[in-house]
Short mmCIF file of C-alpha atoms and ligand atoms in Angstrom, two decimals:
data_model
loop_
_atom_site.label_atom_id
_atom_site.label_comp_id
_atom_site.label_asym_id
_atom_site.label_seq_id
_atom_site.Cartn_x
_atom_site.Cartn_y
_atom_site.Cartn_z
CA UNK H 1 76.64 94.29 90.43
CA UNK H 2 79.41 94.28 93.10
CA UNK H 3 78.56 91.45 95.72
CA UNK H 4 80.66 93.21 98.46
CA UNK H 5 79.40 96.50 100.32
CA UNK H 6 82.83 97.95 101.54
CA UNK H 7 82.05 100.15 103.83
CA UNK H 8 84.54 99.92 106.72
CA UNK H 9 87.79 98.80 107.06
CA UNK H 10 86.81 95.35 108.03
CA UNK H 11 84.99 94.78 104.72
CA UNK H 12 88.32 96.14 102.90
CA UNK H 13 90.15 93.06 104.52
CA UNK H 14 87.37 90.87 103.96
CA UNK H 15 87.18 91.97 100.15
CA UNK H 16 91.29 91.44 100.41
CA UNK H 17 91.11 88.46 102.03
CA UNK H 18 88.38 86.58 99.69
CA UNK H 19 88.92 83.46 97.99
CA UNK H 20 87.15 82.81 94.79
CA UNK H 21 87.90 82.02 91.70
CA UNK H 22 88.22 85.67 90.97
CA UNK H 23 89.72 87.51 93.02
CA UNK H 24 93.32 87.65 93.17
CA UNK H 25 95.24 84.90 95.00
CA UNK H 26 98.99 84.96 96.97
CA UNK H 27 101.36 82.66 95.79
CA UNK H 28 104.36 80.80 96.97
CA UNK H 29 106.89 78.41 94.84
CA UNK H 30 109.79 76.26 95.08
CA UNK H 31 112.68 78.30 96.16
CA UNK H 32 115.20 76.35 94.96
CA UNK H 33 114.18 75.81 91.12
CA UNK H 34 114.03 79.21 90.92
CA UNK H 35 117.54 79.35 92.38
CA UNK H 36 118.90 77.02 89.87
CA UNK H 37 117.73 79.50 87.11
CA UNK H 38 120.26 80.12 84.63
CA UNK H 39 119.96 83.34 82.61
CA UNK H 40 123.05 82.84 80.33
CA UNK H 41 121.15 81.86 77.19
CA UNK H 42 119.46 85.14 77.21
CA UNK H 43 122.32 87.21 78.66
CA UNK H 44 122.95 90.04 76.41
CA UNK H 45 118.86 91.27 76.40
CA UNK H 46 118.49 90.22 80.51
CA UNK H 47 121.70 92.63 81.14
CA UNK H 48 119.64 95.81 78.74
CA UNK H 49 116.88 94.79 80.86
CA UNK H 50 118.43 94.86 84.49
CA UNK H 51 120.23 98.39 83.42
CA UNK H 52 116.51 99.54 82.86
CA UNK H 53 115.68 98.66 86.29
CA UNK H 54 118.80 100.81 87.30
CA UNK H 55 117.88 103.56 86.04
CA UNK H 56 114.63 103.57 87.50
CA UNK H 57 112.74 105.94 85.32
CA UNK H 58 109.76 105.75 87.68
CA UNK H 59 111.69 106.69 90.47
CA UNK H 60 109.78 110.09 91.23
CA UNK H 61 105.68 108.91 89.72
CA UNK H 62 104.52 107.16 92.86
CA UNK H 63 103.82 110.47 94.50
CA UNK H 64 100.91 113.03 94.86
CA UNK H 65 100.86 116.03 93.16
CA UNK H 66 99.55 119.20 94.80
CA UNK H 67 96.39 119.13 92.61
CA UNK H 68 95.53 115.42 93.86
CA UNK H 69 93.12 115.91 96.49
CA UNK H 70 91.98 118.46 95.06
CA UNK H 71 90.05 116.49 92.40
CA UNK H 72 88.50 113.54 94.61
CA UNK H 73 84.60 114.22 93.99
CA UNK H 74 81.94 112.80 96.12
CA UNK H 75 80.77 109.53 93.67
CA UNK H 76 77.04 108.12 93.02
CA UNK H 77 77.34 105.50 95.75
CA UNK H 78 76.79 102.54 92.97
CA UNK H 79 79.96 104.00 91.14
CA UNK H 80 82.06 104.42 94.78
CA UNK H 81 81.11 101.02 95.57
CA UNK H 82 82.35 99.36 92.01
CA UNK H 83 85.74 101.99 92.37
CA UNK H 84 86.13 100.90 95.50
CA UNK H 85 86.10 96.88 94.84
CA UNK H 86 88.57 97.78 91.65
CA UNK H 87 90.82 99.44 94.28
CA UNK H 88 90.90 97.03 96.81
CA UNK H 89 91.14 94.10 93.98
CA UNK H 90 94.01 96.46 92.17
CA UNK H 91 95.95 96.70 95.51
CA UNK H 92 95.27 92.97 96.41
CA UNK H 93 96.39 91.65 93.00
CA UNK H 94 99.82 94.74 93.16
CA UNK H 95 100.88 93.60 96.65
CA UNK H 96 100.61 89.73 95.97
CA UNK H 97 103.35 90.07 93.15
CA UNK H 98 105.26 91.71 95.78
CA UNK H 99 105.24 89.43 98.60
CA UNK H 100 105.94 86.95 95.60
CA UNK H 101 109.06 88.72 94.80
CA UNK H 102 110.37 89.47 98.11
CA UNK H 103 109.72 85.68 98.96
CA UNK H 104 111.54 84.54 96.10
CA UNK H 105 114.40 87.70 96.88
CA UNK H 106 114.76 86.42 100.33
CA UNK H 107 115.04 82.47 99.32
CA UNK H 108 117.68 83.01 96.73
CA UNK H 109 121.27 83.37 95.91
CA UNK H 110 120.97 82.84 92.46
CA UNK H 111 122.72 87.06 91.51
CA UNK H 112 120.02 87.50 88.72
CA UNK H 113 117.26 86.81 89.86
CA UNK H 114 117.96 88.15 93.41
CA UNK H 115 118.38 91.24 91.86
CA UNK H 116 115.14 91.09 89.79
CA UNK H 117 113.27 90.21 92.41
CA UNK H 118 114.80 93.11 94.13
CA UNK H 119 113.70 95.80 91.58
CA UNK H 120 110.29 94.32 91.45
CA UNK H 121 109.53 93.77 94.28
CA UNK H 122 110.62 97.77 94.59
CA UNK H 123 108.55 98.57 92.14
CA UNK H 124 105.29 96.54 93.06
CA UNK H 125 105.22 97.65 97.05
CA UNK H 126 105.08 101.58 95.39
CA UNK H 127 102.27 100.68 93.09
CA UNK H 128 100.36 98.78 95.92
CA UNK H 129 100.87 101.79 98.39
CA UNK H 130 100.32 104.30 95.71
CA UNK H 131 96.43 102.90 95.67
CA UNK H 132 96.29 102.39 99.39
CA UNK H 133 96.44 106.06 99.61
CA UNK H 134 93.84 106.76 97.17
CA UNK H 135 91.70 104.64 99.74
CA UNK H 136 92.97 106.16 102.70
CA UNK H 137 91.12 109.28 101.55
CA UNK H 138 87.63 107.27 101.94
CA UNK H 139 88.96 106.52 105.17
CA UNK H 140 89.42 103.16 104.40
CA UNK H 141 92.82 101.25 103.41
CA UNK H 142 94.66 97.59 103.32
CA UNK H 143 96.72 96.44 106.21
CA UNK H 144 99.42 95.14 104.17
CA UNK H 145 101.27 93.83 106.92
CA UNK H 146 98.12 91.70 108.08
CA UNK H 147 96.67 90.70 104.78
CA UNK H 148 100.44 89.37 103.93
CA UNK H 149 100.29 87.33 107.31
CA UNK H 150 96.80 86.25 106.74
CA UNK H 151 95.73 85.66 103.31
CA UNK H 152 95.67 81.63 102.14
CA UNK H 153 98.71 80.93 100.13
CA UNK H 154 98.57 78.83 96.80
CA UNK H 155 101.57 77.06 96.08
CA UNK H 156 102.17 77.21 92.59
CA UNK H 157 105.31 75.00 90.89
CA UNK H 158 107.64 77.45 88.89
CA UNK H 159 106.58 76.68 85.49
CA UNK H 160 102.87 77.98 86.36
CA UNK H 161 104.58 80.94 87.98
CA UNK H 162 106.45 81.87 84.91
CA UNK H 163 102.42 81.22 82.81
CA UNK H 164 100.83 83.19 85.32
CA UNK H 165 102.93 86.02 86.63
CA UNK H 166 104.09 86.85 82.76
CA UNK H 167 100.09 86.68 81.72
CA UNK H 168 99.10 89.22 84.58
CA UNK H 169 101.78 91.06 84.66
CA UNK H 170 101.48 91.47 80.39
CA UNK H 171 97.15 92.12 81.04
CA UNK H 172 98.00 94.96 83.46
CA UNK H 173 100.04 96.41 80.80
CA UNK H 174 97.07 96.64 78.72
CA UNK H 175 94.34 97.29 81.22
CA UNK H 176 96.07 99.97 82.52
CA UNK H 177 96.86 101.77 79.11
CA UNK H 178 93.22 100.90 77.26
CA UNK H 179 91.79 102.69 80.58
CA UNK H 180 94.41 105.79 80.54
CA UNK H 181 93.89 106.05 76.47
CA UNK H 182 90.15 106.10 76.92
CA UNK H 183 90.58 108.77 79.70
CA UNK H 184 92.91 110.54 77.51
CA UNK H 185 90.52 110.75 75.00
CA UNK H 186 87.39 111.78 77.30
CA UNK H 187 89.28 113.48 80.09
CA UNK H 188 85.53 114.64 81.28
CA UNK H 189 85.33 110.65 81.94
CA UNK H 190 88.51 110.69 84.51
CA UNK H 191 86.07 110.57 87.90
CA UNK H 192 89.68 110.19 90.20
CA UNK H 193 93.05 111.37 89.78
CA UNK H 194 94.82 108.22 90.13
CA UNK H 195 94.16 106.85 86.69
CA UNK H 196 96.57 110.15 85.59
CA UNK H 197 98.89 107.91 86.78
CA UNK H 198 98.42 104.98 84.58
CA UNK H 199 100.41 105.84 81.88
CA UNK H 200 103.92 105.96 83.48
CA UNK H 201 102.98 102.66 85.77
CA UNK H 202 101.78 100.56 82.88
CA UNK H 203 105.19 100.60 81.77
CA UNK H 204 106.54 99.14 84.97
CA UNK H 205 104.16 96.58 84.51
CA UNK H 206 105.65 96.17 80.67
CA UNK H 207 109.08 95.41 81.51
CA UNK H 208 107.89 93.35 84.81
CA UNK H 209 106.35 91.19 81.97
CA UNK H 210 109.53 91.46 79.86
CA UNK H 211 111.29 90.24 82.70
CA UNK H 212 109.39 86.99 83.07
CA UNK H 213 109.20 86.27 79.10
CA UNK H 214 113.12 86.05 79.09
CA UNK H 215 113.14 83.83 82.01
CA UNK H 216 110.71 81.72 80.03
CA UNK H 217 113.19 81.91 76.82
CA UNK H 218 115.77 80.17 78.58
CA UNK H 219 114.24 77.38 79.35
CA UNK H 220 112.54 76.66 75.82
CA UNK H 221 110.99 73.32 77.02
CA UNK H 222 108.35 75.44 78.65
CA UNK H 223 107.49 76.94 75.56
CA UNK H 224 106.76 73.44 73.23
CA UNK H 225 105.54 69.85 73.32
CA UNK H 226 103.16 68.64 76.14
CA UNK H 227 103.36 72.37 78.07
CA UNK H 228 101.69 74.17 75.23
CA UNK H 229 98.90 72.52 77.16
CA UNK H 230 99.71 74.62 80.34
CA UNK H 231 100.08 77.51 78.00
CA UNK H 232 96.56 77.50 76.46
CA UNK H 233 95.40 76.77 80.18
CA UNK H 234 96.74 79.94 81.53
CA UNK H 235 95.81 81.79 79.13
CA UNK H 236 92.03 80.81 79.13
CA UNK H 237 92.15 80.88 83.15
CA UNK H 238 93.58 84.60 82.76
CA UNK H 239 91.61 86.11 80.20
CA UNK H 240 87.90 84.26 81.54
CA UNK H 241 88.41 85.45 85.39
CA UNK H 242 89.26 89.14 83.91
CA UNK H 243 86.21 88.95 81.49
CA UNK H 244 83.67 87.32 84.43
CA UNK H 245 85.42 90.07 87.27
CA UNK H 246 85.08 93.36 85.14
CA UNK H 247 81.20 92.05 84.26
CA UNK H 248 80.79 92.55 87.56
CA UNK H 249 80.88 96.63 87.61
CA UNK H 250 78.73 97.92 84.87
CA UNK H 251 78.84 101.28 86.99
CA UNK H 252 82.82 101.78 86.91
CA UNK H 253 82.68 100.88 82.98
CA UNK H 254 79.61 103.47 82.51
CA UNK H 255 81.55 106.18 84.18
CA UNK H 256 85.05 105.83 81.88
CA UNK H 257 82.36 105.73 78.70
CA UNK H 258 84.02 101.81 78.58
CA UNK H 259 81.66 99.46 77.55
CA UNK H 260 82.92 96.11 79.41
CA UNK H 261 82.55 93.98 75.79
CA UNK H 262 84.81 96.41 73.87
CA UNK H 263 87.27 96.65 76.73
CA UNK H 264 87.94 93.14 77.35
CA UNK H 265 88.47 91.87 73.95
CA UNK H 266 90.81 95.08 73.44
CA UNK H 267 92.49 94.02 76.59
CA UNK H 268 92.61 90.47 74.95
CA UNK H 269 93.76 91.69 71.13
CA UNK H 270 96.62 93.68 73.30
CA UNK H 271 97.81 91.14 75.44
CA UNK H 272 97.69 88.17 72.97
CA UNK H 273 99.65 90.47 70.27
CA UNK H 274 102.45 90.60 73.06
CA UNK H 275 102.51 87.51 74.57
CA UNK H 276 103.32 85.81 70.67
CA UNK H 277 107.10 86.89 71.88
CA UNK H 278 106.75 83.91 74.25
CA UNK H 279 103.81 81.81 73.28
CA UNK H 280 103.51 79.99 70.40
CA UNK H 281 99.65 79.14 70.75
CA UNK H 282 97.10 82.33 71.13
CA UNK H 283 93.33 81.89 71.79
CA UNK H 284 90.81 82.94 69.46
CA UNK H 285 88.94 85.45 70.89
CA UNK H 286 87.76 87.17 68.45
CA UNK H 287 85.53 84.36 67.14
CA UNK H 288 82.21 84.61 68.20
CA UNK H 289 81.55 81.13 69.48
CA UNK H 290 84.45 82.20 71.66
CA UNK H 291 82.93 85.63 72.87
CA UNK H 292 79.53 83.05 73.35
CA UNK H 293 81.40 81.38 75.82
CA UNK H 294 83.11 84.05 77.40
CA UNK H 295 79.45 85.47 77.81
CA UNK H 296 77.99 82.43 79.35
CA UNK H 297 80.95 82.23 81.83
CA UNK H 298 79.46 85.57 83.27
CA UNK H 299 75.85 83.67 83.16
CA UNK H 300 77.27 81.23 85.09
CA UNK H 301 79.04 83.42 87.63
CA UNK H 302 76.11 85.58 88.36
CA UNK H 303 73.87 82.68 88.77
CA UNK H 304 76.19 81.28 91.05
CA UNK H 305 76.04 84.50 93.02
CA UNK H 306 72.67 84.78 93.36
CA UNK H 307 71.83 80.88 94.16
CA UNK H 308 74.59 81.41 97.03
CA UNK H 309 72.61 84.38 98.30
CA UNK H 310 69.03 82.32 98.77
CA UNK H 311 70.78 79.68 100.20
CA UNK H 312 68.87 76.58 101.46
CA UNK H 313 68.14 73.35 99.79
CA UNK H 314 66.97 75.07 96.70
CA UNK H 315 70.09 77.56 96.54
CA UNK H 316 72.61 75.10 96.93
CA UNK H 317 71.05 72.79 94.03
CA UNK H 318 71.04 75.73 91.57
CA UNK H 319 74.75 76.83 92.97
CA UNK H 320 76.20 72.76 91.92
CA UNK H 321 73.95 73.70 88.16
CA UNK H 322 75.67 76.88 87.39
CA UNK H 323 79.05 74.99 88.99
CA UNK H 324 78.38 72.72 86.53
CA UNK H 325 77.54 75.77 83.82
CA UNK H 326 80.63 77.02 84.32
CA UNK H 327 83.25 74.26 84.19
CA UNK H 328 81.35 72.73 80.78
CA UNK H 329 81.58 76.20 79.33
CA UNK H 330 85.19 76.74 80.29
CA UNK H 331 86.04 72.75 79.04
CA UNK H 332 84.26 73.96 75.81
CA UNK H 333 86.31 77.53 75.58
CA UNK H 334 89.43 75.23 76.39
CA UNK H 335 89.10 72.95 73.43
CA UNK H 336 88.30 75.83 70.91
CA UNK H 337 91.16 75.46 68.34
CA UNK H 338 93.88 77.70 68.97
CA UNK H 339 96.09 80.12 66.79
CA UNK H 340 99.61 78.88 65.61
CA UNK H 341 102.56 80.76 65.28
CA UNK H 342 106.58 80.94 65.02
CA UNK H 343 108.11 82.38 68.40
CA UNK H 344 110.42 85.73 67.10
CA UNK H 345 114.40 85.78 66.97
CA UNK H 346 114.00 89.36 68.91
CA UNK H 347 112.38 88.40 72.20
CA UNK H 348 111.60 91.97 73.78
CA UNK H 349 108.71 93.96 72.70
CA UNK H 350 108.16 97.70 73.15
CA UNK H 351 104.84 99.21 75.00
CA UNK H 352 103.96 100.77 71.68
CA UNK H 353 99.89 100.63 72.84
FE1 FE2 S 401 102.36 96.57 89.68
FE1 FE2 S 402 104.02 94.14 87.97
#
């Protein structure tokens, strides 16, 4: 069950604005590290790359069609509620990579990477706005301007950038696709026009991804010895706040014919098969000790919820249990052995999902 009513534009920026451990965060880094970047051990795939980004073959998606409005229907208000919360957390998570970008853009001179930053932060602020509109039609919308002067920043150092940024930029890949396949399949299932649009933007996200695995190729020391550590980190942290988040809106799921379980670990099989161009470690998700764990993370989340809801004495006793619940179960999930494997001489994959 969603915990937030959104209802006004207030509780969009309060939904925006939240800080727990899953909802999407702003970020900030050191400036200068990624300055020093130097590109020239993967030069001949960054250049293919950047020329993609030049020709822009996105350049005319972000934008309505006449039939658009047309096929917003009124929703059953648990199912508007549960959209609305994946809107505001799609647009929240879209415009954070941008401010990201543009922050890095701004604080560079480094020619590569100001001009990555420049096509993605390009491409993120149309995917962020693209949604905004969809939630301008309930009346509602994000004040980017505010929530990007607002929001709590977390400083993250470069290396967890590269983890993180390449992780969510390589899940939204495959959320985004698993959803428009599904919808593809059961187009009687597509309950708003804007996952039509899926198909086409997932690919931005692909090569955003790309981007941030070559980055991570240069500099091979991330990618052995002590950092694996980081590695298997991110990956659990990633994959465990999507799995706990889209437990939270059994409605949304209902209504695509999704069920959450089957999702997620498709999500997971998708995004782990990619992310062996970059990681040499993958988690084992598809053991069911694993899935156990993943499960009781959701336990532990809900019970959390609830305790925080009764408050008092009581309430804040059972919030510290489930706390404790959840980092034991995530300590556990972290020390399940991991999958080994040889990183590939070609580093770019294709979005062949
Ligand atoms: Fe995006
Ligand atoms: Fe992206």
């Amino acid at each position: 069950m969603t915990t937030h009513a959104i209802q006004s534009r207030d509780d969009v920026m309060r939904v925006a604005k939240s800080e727990t451990l899953i909802t999407p965060r702003f970020y900030t880094t050191d400036f200068k590290a990624m300055d020093a970047l130097d590109m020239n051990p993967v030069r001949a795939e960054w250049d293919a790359m950047i020329a993609e980004y030049e020709g822009d073959n996105n350049h005319d998606h972000f934008q309505r069609d006449a039939t658009f409005k047309d096929e917003i229907r009124q929703l059953p208000p648990a199912l508007q509620q549960e959209f609305l919360d994946f809107l505001v957390s799609s647009i929240t998570s879209e415009y954070s990579g941008c401010v990201l970008y543009n922050e890095i853009r701004k604080h560079v001179d480094n020619p590569d990477i100001k001009q990555l930053m420049t096509y993605l932060t390009r491409d993120e602020s149309r995917h962020a706005n693209f949604i905004n509109a969809s939630l301008r039609d309930y009346g509602l919308g994000v004040d980017l301007a505010n929530l990007k002067a607002t929001k709590k920043y977390t400083y993250f150092k470069p290396k967890y950038i590269f983890y993180a940024t390449y992780l969510s930029e390589k899940i939204g890949y495959a959320r985004y696709i698993t959803i428009y396949r599904q919808l593809e399949r059961h187009p009687d299932k597509r309950f708003h026009p804007i996952f039509k649009w899926f198909e086409r933007w997932c690919n931005d996200e692909f090569r955003h991804g790309e981007s941030f695995a070559l980055m991570m190729r240069a500099q091979p020391h991330l990618l052995r010895g002590a950092n694996l550590l980081w590695v298997r980190f991110f990956l659990l942290a990633v994959y465990a706040t999507m799995f706990v988040r889209d437990h939270t809106r059994p409605a949304l799921h209902i209504a695509m014919g999704i069920d959450p379980d089957e999702y997620d670990y498709r999500v997971f099989d998708i995004t782990t098969e990619i992310s062996k161009q970059v990681f040499p470690v993958s988690l084992d998700t598809n053991h069911e000790a694993f899935r156990a764990g993943l499960r009781r993370l959701v336990d532990a989340s809900s019970g959390y919820t609830v305790a925080k809801a009764q408050g008092g004495v009581i309430g804040l006793a059972k919030r510290a249990g489930w706390a404790l619940v959840g980092v034991a179960t995530f300590a556990k999930l972290y020390l399940h052995p991991v999958h080994r494997h040889d990183l590939p001489q070609r580093m770019r994959v294709a979005p062949a999902w």
